[in-house]
Coordinates of C-alpha atoms and ligand atoms in Angstrom, one line a residue:
X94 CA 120.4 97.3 106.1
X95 CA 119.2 93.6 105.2
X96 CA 116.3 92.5 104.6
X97 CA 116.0 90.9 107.9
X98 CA 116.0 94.4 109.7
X99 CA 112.4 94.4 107.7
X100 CA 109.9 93.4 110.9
X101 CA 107.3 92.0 109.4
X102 CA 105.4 91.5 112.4
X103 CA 105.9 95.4 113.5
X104 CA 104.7 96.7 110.2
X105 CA 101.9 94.4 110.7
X106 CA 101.0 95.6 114.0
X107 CA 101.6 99.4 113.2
X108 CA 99.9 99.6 109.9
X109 CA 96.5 98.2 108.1
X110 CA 98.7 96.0 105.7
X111 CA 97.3 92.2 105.9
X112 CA 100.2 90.6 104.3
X113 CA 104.4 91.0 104.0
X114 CA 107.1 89.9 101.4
X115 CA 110.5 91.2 102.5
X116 CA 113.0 89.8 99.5
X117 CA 116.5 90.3 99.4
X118 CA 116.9 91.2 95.7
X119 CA 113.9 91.5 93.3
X120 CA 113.8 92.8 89.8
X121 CA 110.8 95.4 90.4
X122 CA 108.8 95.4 93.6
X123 CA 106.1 96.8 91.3
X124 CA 106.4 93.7 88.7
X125 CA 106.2 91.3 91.5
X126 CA 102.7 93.1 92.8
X127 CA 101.1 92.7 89.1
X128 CA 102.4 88.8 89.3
X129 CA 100.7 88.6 92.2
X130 CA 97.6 90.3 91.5
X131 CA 97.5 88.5 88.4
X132 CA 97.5 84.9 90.3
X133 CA 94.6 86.5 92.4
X134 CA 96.3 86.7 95.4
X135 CA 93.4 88.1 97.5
X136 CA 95.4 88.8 101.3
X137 CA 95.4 92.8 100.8
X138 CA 96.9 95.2 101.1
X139 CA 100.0 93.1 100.5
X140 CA 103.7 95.0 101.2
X141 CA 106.3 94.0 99.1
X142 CA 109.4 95.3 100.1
X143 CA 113.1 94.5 98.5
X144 CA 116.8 95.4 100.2
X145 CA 118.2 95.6 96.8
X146 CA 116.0 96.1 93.3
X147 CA 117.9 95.4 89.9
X148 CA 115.4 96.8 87.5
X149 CA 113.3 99.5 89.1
X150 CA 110.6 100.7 87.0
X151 CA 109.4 105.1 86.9
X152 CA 107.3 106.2 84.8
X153 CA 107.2 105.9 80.8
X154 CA 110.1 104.3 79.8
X155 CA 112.5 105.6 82.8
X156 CA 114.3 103.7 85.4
X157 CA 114.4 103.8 88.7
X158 CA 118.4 103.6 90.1
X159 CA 118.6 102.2 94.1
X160 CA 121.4 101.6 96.0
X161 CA 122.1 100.2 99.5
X162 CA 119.9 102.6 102.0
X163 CA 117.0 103.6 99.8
X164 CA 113.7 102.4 100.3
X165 CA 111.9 100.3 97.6
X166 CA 108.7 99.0 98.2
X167 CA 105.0 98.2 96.4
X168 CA 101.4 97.9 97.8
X169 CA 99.1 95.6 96.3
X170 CA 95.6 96.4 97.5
X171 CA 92.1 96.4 95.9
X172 CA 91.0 99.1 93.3
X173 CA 88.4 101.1 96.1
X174 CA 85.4 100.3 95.6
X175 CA 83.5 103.8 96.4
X176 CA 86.2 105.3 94.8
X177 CA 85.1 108.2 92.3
X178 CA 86.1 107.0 88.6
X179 CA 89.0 109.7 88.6
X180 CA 90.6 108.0 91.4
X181 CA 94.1 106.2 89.5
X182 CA 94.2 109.8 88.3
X183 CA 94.3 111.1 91.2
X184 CA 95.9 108.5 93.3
X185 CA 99.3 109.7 91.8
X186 CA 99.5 113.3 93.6
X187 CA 97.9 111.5 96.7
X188 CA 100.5 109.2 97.3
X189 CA 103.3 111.9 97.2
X190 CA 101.2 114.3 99.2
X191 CA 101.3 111.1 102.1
X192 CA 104.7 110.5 101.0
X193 CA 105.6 114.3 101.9
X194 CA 103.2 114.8 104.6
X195 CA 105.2 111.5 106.5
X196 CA 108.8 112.7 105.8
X197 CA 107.4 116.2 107.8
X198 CA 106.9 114.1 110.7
X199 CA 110.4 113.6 111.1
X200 CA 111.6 117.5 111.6
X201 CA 114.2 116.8 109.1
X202 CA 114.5 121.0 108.5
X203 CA 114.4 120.3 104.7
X204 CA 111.1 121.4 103.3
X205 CA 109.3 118.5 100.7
X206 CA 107.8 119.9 97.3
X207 CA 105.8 118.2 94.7
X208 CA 106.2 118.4 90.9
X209 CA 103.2 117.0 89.5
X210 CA 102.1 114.4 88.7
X211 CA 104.1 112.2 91.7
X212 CA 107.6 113.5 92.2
X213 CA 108.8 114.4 96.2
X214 CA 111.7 117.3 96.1
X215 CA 114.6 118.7 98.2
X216 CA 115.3 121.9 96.5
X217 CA 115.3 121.3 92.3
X218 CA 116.8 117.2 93.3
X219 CA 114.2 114.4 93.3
X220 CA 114.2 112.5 96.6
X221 CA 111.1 110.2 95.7
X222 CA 109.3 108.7 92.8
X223 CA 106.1 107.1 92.7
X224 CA 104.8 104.2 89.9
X225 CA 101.2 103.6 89.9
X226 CA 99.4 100.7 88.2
X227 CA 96.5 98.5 87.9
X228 CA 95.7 95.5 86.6
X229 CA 92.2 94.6 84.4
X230 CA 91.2 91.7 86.1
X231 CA 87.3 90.8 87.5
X232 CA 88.7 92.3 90.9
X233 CA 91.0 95.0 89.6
X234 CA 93.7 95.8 91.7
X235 CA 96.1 98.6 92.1
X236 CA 99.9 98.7 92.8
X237 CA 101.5 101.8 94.4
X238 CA 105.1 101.4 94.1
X239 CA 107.3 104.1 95.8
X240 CA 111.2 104.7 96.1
X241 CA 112.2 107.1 98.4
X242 CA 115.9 108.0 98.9
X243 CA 116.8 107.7 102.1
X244 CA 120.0 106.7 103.8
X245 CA 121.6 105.8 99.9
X246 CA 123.7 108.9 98.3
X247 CA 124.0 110.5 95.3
X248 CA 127.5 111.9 96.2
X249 CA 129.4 109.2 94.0
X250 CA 126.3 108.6 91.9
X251 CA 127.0 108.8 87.8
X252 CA 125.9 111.7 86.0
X253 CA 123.3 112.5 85.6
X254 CA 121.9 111.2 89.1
X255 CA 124.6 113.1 90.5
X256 CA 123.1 116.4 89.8
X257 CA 119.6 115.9 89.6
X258 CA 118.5 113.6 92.7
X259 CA 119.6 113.9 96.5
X260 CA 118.6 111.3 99.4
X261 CA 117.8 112.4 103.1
X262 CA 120.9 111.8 104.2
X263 CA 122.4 114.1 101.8
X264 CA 120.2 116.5 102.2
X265 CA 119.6 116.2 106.3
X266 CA 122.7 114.8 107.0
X267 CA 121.0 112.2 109.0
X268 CA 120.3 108.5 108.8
X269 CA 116.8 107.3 109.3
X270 CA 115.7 103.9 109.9
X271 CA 113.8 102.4 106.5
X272 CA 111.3 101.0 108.5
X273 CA 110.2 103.8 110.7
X274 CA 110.0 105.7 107.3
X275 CA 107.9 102.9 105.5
X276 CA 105.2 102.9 108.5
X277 CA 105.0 106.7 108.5
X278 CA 104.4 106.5 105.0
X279 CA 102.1 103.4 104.8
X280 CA 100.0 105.1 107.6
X281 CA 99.6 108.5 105.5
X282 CA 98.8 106.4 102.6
X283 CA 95.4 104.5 103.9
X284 CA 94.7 107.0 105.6
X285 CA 94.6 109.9 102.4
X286 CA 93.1 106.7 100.3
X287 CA 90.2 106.5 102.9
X288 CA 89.9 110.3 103.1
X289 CA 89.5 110.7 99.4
X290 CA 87.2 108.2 98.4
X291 CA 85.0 109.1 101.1
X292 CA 85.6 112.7 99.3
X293 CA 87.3 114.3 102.4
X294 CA 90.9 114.8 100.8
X295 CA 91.3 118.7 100.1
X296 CA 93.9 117.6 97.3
X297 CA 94.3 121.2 96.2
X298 CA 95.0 122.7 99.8
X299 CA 97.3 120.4 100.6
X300 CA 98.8 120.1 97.5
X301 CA 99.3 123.7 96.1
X302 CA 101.6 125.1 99.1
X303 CA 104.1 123.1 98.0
X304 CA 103.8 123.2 94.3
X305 CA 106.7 122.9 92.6
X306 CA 105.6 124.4 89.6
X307 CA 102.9 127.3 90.6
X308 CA 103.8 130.3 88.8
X309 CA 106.1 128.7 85.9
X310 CA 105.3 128.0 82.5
X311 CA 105.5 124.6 81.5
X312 CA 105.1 122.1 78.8
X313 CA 102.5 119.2 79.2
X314 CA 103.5 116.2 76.6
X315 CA 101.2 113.2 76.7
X316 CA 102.0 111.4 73.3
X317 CA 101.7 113.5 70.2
X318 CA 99.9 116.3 72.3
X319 CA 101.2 119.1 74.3
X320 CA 100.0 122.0 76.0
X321 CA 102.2 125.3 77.4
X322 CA 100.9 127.4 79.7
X323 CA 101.6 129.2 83.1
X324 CA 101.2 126.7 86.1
X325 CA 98.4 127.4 88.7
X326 CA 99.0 124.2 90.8
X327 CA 96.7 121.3 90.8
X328 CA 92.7 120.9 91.2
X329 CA 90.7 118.4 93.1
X330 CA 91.3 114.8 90.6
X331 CA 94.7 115.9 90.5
X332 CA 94.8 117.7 87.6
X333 CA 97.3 120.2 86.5
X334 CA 95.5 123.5 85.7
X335 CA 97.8 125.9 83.8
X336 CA 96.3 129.1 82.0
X337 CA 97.6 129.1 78.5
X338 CA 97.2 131.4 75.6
X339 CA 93.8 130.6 75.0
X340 CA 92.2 130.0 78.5
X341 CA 92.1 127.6 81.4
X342 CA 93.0 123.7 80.7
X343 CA 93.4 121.1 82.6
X344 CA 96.0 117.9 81.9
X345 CA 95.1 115.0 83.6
X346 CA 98.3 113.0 82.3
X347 CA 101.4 113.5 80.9
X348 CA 105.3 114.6 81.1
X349 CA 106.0 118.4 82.3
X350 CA 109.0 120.4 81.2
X351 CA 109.8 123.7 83.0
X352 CA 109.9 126.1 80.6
X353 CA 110.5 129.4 82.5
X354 CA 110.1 130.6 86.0
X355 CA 107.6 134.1 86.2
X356 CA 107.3 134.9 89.5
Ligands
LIG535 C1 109.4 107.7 88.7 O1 110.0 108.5 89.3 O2 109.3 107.7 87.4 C2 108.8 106.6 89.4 C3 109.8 105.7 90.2 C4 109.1 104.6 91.0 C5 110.1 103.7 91.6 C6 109.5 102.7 92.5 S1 110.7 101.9 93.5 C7 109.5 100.7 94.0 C8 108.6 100.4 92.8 N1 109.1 99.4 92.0 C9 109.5 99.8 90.8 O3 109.9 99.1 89.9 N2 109.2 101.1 90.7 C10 108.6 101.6 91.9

């Protein structure tokens, strides 16, 4: 797949993005949206899309490892405006319910699970990861960044990729076209956005059925803080509730760790 199998003009036509970069090679998709936003480029929501990325960002200090057939792509659009003030927090398990919700659509026979905060799963292997970010500006923007394994495999991937992330070809056996993925996706994504800020996305209900981590205790670490407690799936701003050993919290950031499985 090269670049040039990118359409700009279909994606154009089959989603609300105003504006295409289809590169090659970049470093990060994500670190070329914050460039842009940061020169104020103002034709949004802007796709940036890459055949091949060198230094793919995840979250905290990860990385995020692509190979030829795996889809790597950012969206630059404008922080909503009627959003509620929880919306970055909540943008996160959004984008990988849209990200789920699209892959459906494709009758792949593999179900899609979510392990909070952003993370798409086949079985206990990650298939997609999602980097969200925003930029302080007078206009602030936000950046969705989202690689989805698709047509790449993990079959002669190095430990420990090898045993903890699968692609849909791996795990179908069948090779989608990026782009028909990418609009499916793109098209779930304005279309949850819109739905939640206007306060119509039922985050929980679509959410919790395919929790990854209902009914396991886990460990919440954000920083020098951590919480343990048994998982009862997520809540409307996309927090994790768990019940711990002193009542109900909920953790509206940080890494989970699986600590045991109860039911
Ligand atoms: C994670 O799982 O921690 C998040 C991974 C996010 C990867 C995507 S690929 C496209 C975009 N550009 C990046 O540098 N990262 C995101």
């Amino acid at each position: 797949m090269t670049a040039a199998a990118f359409d700009a003009s279909r994606i154009l036509a089959a989603t609300r993005v105003q504006h295409v970069e289809c590169h090659q090679e970049l470093a990060s998709t994500n670190d070329r949206a914050i460039e842009l936003a940061r020169r104020g480029e103002s034709c949004l929501p802007l796709l940036i899309l890459t055949q091949r990325q060198t230094r793919g960002r995840g979250r905290g200090d990860h990385h995020w490892w692509s190979d030829q057939g795996s889809l790597t792509f950012s969206l630059l659009l404008d922080m909503p405006q009627t959003a509620p003030g929880n919306l970055v927090s909540a943008v996160s398990p959004i984008t990988a319910v849209a990200v789920a919700e699209a892959l459906d659509t494709f009758s792949l026979g593999v179900e899609f699970r979510l392990k909070w905060p952003n993370d798409v799963y086949v079985g206990s292997r990650k298939l997609s990861g999602i980097l969200i970010e925003s930029t302080a500006q007078r206009a602030p923007r936000l950046v969705i960044g989202i690689g989805i394994n698709v047509n790449n495999s993990f079959r002669d991937a190095p430990e420990p990729l090898y045993q903890q992330a699968t692609s849909l070809a791996d795990s179908c056996g069948r090779t989608i076209p990026l782009q028909d993925v990418l609009i499916s996706v793109l098209g779930n994504l304005h279309d949850a956005l819109q739905e939640f800020s206007g306060g119509q996305f039922g985050l929980p209900a679509r959410w919790n059925p395919r929790c990854l981590l209902s009914g396991k205790t886990v460990r919440v670490s954000a920083g020098k803080h951590s919480v343990e407690g048994l998982c009862h799936g997520i809540e409307a701003s996309g927090g994790l509730l768990l019940v711990t050993a002193t009542g109900p919290a909920v953790c509206m950031n940080g890494t989970v760790e699986i600590l045991a499985r109860v039911s």
